[in-house]
C-alpha cells in the first residue's frame, strides 16, 4: 500500500487530549519496512524492452494463462513470478509507475478514464485515498517538467554509441484495454494539469508517444470508442 493511506490515522489524533497526544509524540515512529526482494517496488521494470516491442500492441498472456494484468507484469519484470496486486490499477515499480486503465466495458460503454483530443491526451482519476503528498502522485506530477525523448532519438543514440544507455527510463507508463481484453501498451505519459480539489483528484495527461501510436489499429480502436461516446 501507499504511505499516504496511513495519513488519515495521524489526523485523527488531533482530537485527543493534550496529555495523550504528548505521550505519543515522545515515541519515535518506526521506519517503514523495505519492500521484499520480489515485490514490484524493489524491481526495475524492463521499460526499453516493453517500449520497443509492444508500443501500440496488446500484451498477450502465455497459452493456458488468462491473467491479462499478469501478462504485462511478466513483460516488465526482470524476475519470474513477482508479487503484485491484481486489483490495483496503479503499480509502483522501482523505476516507474504503471497505470492500468479500462476505457470501456464489453458493451462498448466508456468509463470516466477516457481519451481526449483524438487520442493525444487521457483523463485519469487517482484513487480516493491518494492526495498531493502520496509518493505515486508526486511521481506523476513530476513528469510535467521533464524533458522527453522520442523513440527514434533513443534508437539513434543507441546505434551511434553502444555505450550510451539505450533508453532513459521514463517514470510514468500507460496500459489500456477494453474490459476483458488484453492490455495495449500506450507508451509514456506526461502530466498536463490536475485538479487537487476534486475527490478523487482528476488529471489530464498527454501521451508522449501519440504520433507513433496513431499507426496502431489496436490503439485507434480504443480511441474510436472514446470519440464515439463523446459524440453521443
PDB file of N, CA, C and O in Angstrom, residues 183-220:
ATOM      1  N   UNK A 183      -4.307  -5.943 -22.481  1.00  0.00           N
ATOM      2  CA  UNK A 183      -3.853  -4.562 -22.342  1.00  0.00           C
ATOM      3  C   UNK A 183      -2.986  -4.169 -23.533  1.00  0.00           C
ATOM      4  O   UNK A 183      -2.114  -4.932 -23.963  1.00  0.00           O
ATOM      5  N   UNK A 184      -3.226  -2.966 -24.042  1.00  0.00           N
ATOM      6  CA  UNK A 184      -2.403  -2.391 -25.105  1.00  0.00           C
ATOM      7  C   UNK A 184      -1.448  -1.394 -24.459  1.00  0.00           C
ATOM      8  O   UNK A 184      -1.876  -0.524 -23.684  1.00  0.00           O
ATOM      9  N   UNK A 185      -0.160  -1.524 -24.771  1.00  0.00           N
ATOM     10  CA  UNK A 185       0.812  -0.594 -24.200  1.00  0.00           C
ATOM     11  C   UNK A 185       0.735   0.730 -24.956  1.00  0.00           C
ATOM     12  O   UNK A 185       0.976   0.782 -26.163  1.00  0.00           O
ATOM     13  N   UNK A 186       0.382   1.787 -24.236  1.00  0.00           N
ATOM     14  CA  UNK A 186       0.173   3.105 -24.847  1.00  0.00           C
ATOM     15  C   UNK A 186       1.306   4.078 -24.539  1.00  0.00           C
ATOM     16  O   UNK A 186       1.136   5.298 -24.667  1.00  0.00           O
ATOM     17  N   UNK A 187       2.448   3.556 -24.129  1.00  0.00           N
ATOM     18  CA  UNK A 187       3.640   4.381 -24.005  1.00  0.00           C
ATOM     19  C   UNK A 187       3.696   5.258 -22.774  1.00  0.00           C
ATOM     20  O   UNK A 187       3.085   4.981 -21.738  1.00  0.00           O
ATOM     21  N   UNK A 188       4.420   6.360 -22.931  1.00  0.00           N
ATOM     22  CA  UNK A 188       4.725   7.247 -21.810  1.00  0.00           C
ATOM     23  C   UNK A 188       3.644   8.318 -21.628  1.00  0.00           C
ATOM     24  O   UNK A 188       3.032   8.758 -22.598  1.00  0.00           O
ATOM     25  N   UNK A 189       3.449   8.708 -20.381  1.00  0.00           N
ATOM     26  CA  UNK A 189       2.502   9.773 -20.051  1.00  0.00           C
ATOM     27  C   UNK A 189       3.243  10.955 -19.449  1.00  0.00           C
ATOM     28  O   UNK A 189       4.209  10.787 -18.701  1.00  0.00           O
ATOM     29  N   UNK A 190       2.757  12.148 -19.767  1.00  0.00           N
ATOM     30  CA  UNK A 190       3.296  13.378 -19.184  1.00  0.00           C
ATOM     31  C   UNK A 190       2.122  14.213 -18.696  1.00  0.00           C
ATOM     32  O   UNK A 190       1.196  14.497 -19.459  1.00  0.00           O
ATOM     33  N   UNK A 191       2.154  14.587 -17.424  1.00  0.00           N
ATOM     34  CA  UNK A 191       1.034  15.329 -16.867  1.00  0.00           C
ATOM     35  C   UNK A 191       0.927  16.719 -17.485  1.00  0.00           C
ATOM     36  O   UNK A 191       1.930  17.415 -17.650  1.00  0.00           O
ATOM     37  N   UNK A 192      -0.309  17.101 -17.838  1.00  0.00           N
ATOM     38  CA  UNK A 192      -0.579  18.442 -18.354  1.00  0.00           C
ATOM     39  C   UNK A 192      -1.056  19.338 -17.215  1.00  0.00           C
ATOM     40  O   UNK A 192      -0.530  20.421 -16.982  1.00  0.00           O
ATOM     41  N   UNK A 193      -2.075  18.885 -16.496  1.00  0.00           N
ATOM     42  CA  UNK A 193      -2.574  19.607 -15.331  1.00  0.00           C
ATOM     43  C   UNK A 193      -3.412  18.657 -14.485  1.00  0.00           C
ATOM     44  O   UNK A 193      -3.716  17.537 -14.910  1.00  0.00           O
ATOM     45  N   UNK A 194      -3.776  19.119 -13.297  1.00  0.00           N
ATOM     46  CA  UNK A 194      -4.624  18.307 -12.427  1.00  0.00           C
ATOM     47  C   UNK A 194      -5.403  19.211 -11.493  1.00  0.00           C
ATOM     48  O   UNK A 194      -5.060  20.382 -11.297  1.00  0.00           O
ATOM     49  N   UNK A 195      -6.468  18.657 -10.934  1.00  0.00           N
ATOM     50  CA  UNK A 195      -7.324  19.412 -10.026  1.00  0.00           C
ATOM     51  C   UNK A 195      -7.305  18.728  -8.662  1.00  0.00           C
ATOM     52  O   UNK A 195      -7.992  17.721  -8.457  1.00  0.00           O
ATOM     53  N   UNK A 196      -6.511  19.253  -7.710  1.00  0.00           N
ATOM     54  CA  UNK A 196      -6.433  18.627  -6.388  1.00  0.00           C
ATOM     55  C   UNK A 196      -7.694  18.833  -5.559  1.00  0.00           C
ATOM     56  O   UNK A 196      -7.890  18.167  -4.543  1.00  0.00           O
ATOM     57  N   UNK A 197      -8.578  19.744  -5.998  1.00  0.00           N
ATOM     58  CA  UNK A 197      -9.801  19.996  -5.228  1.00  0.00           C
ATOM     59  C   UNK A 197     -10.844  18.910  -5.457  1.00  0.00           C
ATOM     60  O   UNK A 197     -11.729  18.713  -4.637  1.00  0.00           O
ATOM     61  N   UNK A 198     -10.749  18.233  -6.585  1.00  0.00           N
ATOM     62  CA  UNK A 198     -11.685  17.141  -6.847  1.00  0.00           C
ATOM     63  C   UNK A 198     -11.308  15.928  -6.006  1.00  0.00           C
ATOM     64  O   UNK A 198     -10.146  15.721  -5.672  1.00  0.00           O
ATOM     65  N   UNK A 199     -12.301  15.143  -5.666  1.00  0.00           N
ATOM     66  CA  UNK A 199     -12.040  13.919  -4.897  1.00  0.00           C
ATOM     67  C   UNK A 199     -12.816  12.772  -5.535  1.00  0.00           C
ATOM     68  O   UNK A 199     -14.042  12.778  -5.510  1.00  0.00           O
ATOM     69  N   UNK A 200     -12.116  11.814  -6.146  1.00  0.00           N
ATOM     70  CA  UNK A 200     -10.653  11.727  -6.256  1.00  0.00           C
ATOM     71  C   UNK A 200     -10.080  12.777  -7.209  1.00  0.00           C
ATOM     72  O   UNK A 200     -10.808  13.355  -8.009  1.00  0.00           O
ATOM     73  N   UNK A 201      -8.773  13.005  -7.094  1.00  0.00           N
ATOM     74  CA  UNK A 201      -8.118  14.013  -7.917  1.00  0.00           C
ATOM     75  C   UNK A 201      -8.204  13.648  -9.401  1.00  0.00           C
ATOM     76  O   UNK A 201      -8.074  12.487  -9.774  1.00  0.00           O
ATOM     77  N   UNK A 202      -8.414  14.669 -10.220  1.00  0.00           N
ATOM     78  CA  UNK A 202      -8.551  14.478 -11.667  1.00  0.00           C
ATOM     79  C   UNK A 202      -7.298  14.985 -12.374  1.00  0.00           C
ATOM     80  O   UNK A 202      -6.837  16.099 -12.112  1.00  0.00           O
ATOM     81  N   UNK A 203      -6.760  14.163 -13.270  1.00  0.00           N
ATOM     82  CA  UNK A 203      -5.547  14.503 -14.010  1.00  0.00           C
ATOM     83  C   UNK A 203      -5.823  14.500 -15.510  1.00  0.00           C
ATOM     84  O   UNK A 203      -6.559  13.650 -16.010  1.00  0.00           O
ATOM     85  N   UNK A 204      -5.211  15.449 -16.205  1.00  0.00           N
ATOM     86  CA  UNK A 204      -5.143  15.409 -17.667  1.00  0.00           C
ATOM     87  C   UNK A 204      -3.698  15.124 -18.034  1.00  0.00           C
ATOM     88  O   UNK A 204      -2.790  15.835 -17.588  1.00  0.00           O
ATOM     89  N   UNK A 205      -3.493  14.075 -18.831  1.00  0.00           N
ATOM     90  CA  UNK A 205      -2.134  13.676 -19.173  1.00  0.00           C
ATOM     91  C   UNK A 205      -1.992  13.499 -20.677  1.00  0.00           C
ATOM     92  O   UNK A 205      -2.921  13.052 -21.352  1.00  0.00           O
ATOM     93  N   UNK A 206      -0.827  13.868 -21.164  1.00  0.00           N
ATOM     94  CA  UNK A 206      -0.545  13.765 -22.596  1.00  0.00           C
ATOM     95  C   UNK A 206       0.200  12.474 -22.890  1.00  0.00           C
ATOM     96  O   UNK A 206       1.094  12.079 -22.145  1.00  0.00           O
ATOM     97  N   UNK A 207      -0.181  11.819 -23.967  1.00  0.00           N
ATOM     98  CA  UNK A 207       0.522  10.620 -24.411  1.00  0.00           C
ATOM     99  C   UNK A 207       1.731  11.060 -25.232  1.00  0.00           C
ATOM    100  O   UNK A 207       1.593  11.552 -26.355  1.00  0.00           O
ATOM    101  N   UNK A 208       2.907  10.905 -24.672  1.00  0.00           N
ATOM    102  CA  UNK A 208       4.138  11.366 -25.315  1.00  0.00           C
ATOM    103  C   UNK A 208       4.330  10.694 -26.672  1.00  0.00           C
ATOM    104  O   UNK A 208       4.821  11.306 -27.623  1.00  0.00           O
ATOM    105  N   UNK A 209       3.907   9.450 -26.780  1.00  0.00           N
ATOM    106  CA  UNK A 209       4.147   8.675 -27.998  1.00  0.00           C
ATOM    107  C   UNK A 209       2.933   8.628 -28.926  1.00  0.00           C
ATOM    108  O   UNK A 209       2.852   7.755 -29.799  1.00  0.00           O
ATOM    109  N   UNK A 210       2.008   9.572 -28.769  1.00  0.00           N
ATOM    110  CA  UNK A 210       0.794   9.580 -29.593  1.00  0.00           C
ATOM    111  C   UNK A 210       1.076   9.560 -31.095  1.00  0.00           C
ATOM    112  O   UNK A 210       0.390   8.849 -31.841  1.00  0.00           O
ATOM    113  N   UNK A 211       2.076  10.305 -31.608  1.00  0.00           N
ATOM    114  CA  UNK A 211       2.330  10.255 -33.059  1.00  0.00           C
ATOM    115  C   UNK A 211       2.630   8.846 -33.566  1.00  0.00           C
ATOM    116  O   UNK A 211       2.196   8.470 -34.661  1.00  0.00           O
ATOM    117  N   UNK A 212       3.359   8.062 -32.782  1.00  0.00           N
ATOM    118  CA  UNK A 212       3.650   6.686 -33.189  1.00  0.00           C
ATOM    119  C   UNK A 212       2.447   5.779 -32.966  1.00  0.00           C
ATOM    120  O   UNK A 212       2.186   4.873 -33.755  1.00  0.00           O
ATOM    121  N   UNK A 213       1.698   6.032 -31.903  1.00  0.00           N
ATOM    122  CA  UNK A 213       0.555   5.180 -31.582  1.00  0.00           C
ATOM    123  C   UNK A 213      -0.544   5.271 -32.638  1.00  0.00           C
ATOM    124  O   UNK A 213      -1.315   4.330 -32.816  1.00  0.00           O
ATOM    125  N   UNK A 214      -0.606   6.377 -33.344  1.00  0.00           N
ATOM    126  CA  UNK A 214      -1.679   6.543 -34.334  1.00  0.00           C
ATOM    127  C   UNK A 214      -1.517   5.629 -35.538  1.00  0.00           C
ATOM    128  O   UNK A 214      -2.395   5.574 -36.396  1.00  0.00           O
ATOM    129  N   UNK A 215      -0.413   4.920 -35.622  1.00  0.00           N
ATOM    130  CA  UNK A 215      -0.255   3.915 -36.678  1.00  0.00           C
ATOM    131  C   UNK A 215      -0.711   2.535 -36.201  1.00  0.00           C
ATOM    132  O   UNK A 215      -0.643   1.572 -36.961  1.00  0.00           O
ATOM    133  N   UNK A 216      -1.183   2.447 -34.958  1.00  0.00           N
ATOM    134  CA  UNK A 216      -1.597   1.163 -34.375  1.00  0.00           C
ATOM    135  C   UNK A 216      -3.113   1.016 -34.420  1.00  0.00           C
ATOM    136  O   UNK A 216      -3.838   1.838 -33.859  1.00  0.00           O
ATOM    137  N   UNK A 217      -3.597  -0.028 -35.064  1.00  0.00           N
ATOM    138  CA  UNK A 217      -5.043  -0.265 -35.116  1.00  0.00           C
ATOM    139  C   UNK A 217      -5.600  -0.597 -33.740  1.00  0.00           C
ATOM    140  O   UNK A 217      -6.761  -0.299 -33.440  1.00  0.00           O
ATOM    141  N   UNK A 218      -4.772  -1.198 -32.889  1.00  0.00           N
ATOM    142  CA  UNK A 218      -5.225  -1.536 -31.535  1.00  0.00           C
ATOM    143  C   UNK A 218      -5.459  -0.266 -30.719  1.00  0.00           C
ATOM    144  O   UNK A 218      -6.469  -0.134 -30.019  1.00  0.00           O
ATOM    145  N   UNK A 219      -4.531   0.675 -30.826  1.00  0.00           N
ATOM    146  CA  UNK A 219      -4.684   1.944 -30.119  1.00  0.00           C
ATOM    147  C   UNK A 219      -5.855   2.738 -30.690  1.00  0.00           C
ATOM    148  O   UNK A 219      -6.682   3.279 -29.940  1.00  0.00           O
ATOM    149  N   UNK A 220      -5.951   2.808 -32.009  1.00  0.00           N
ATOM    150  CA  UNK A 220      -7.027   3.576 -32.631  1.00  0.00           C
ATOM    151  C   UNK A 220      -8.394   3.010 -32.277  1.00  0.00           C
ATOM    152  O   UNK A 220      -9.371   3.751 -32.162  1.00  0.00           O
TER     153      UNK A 220
END
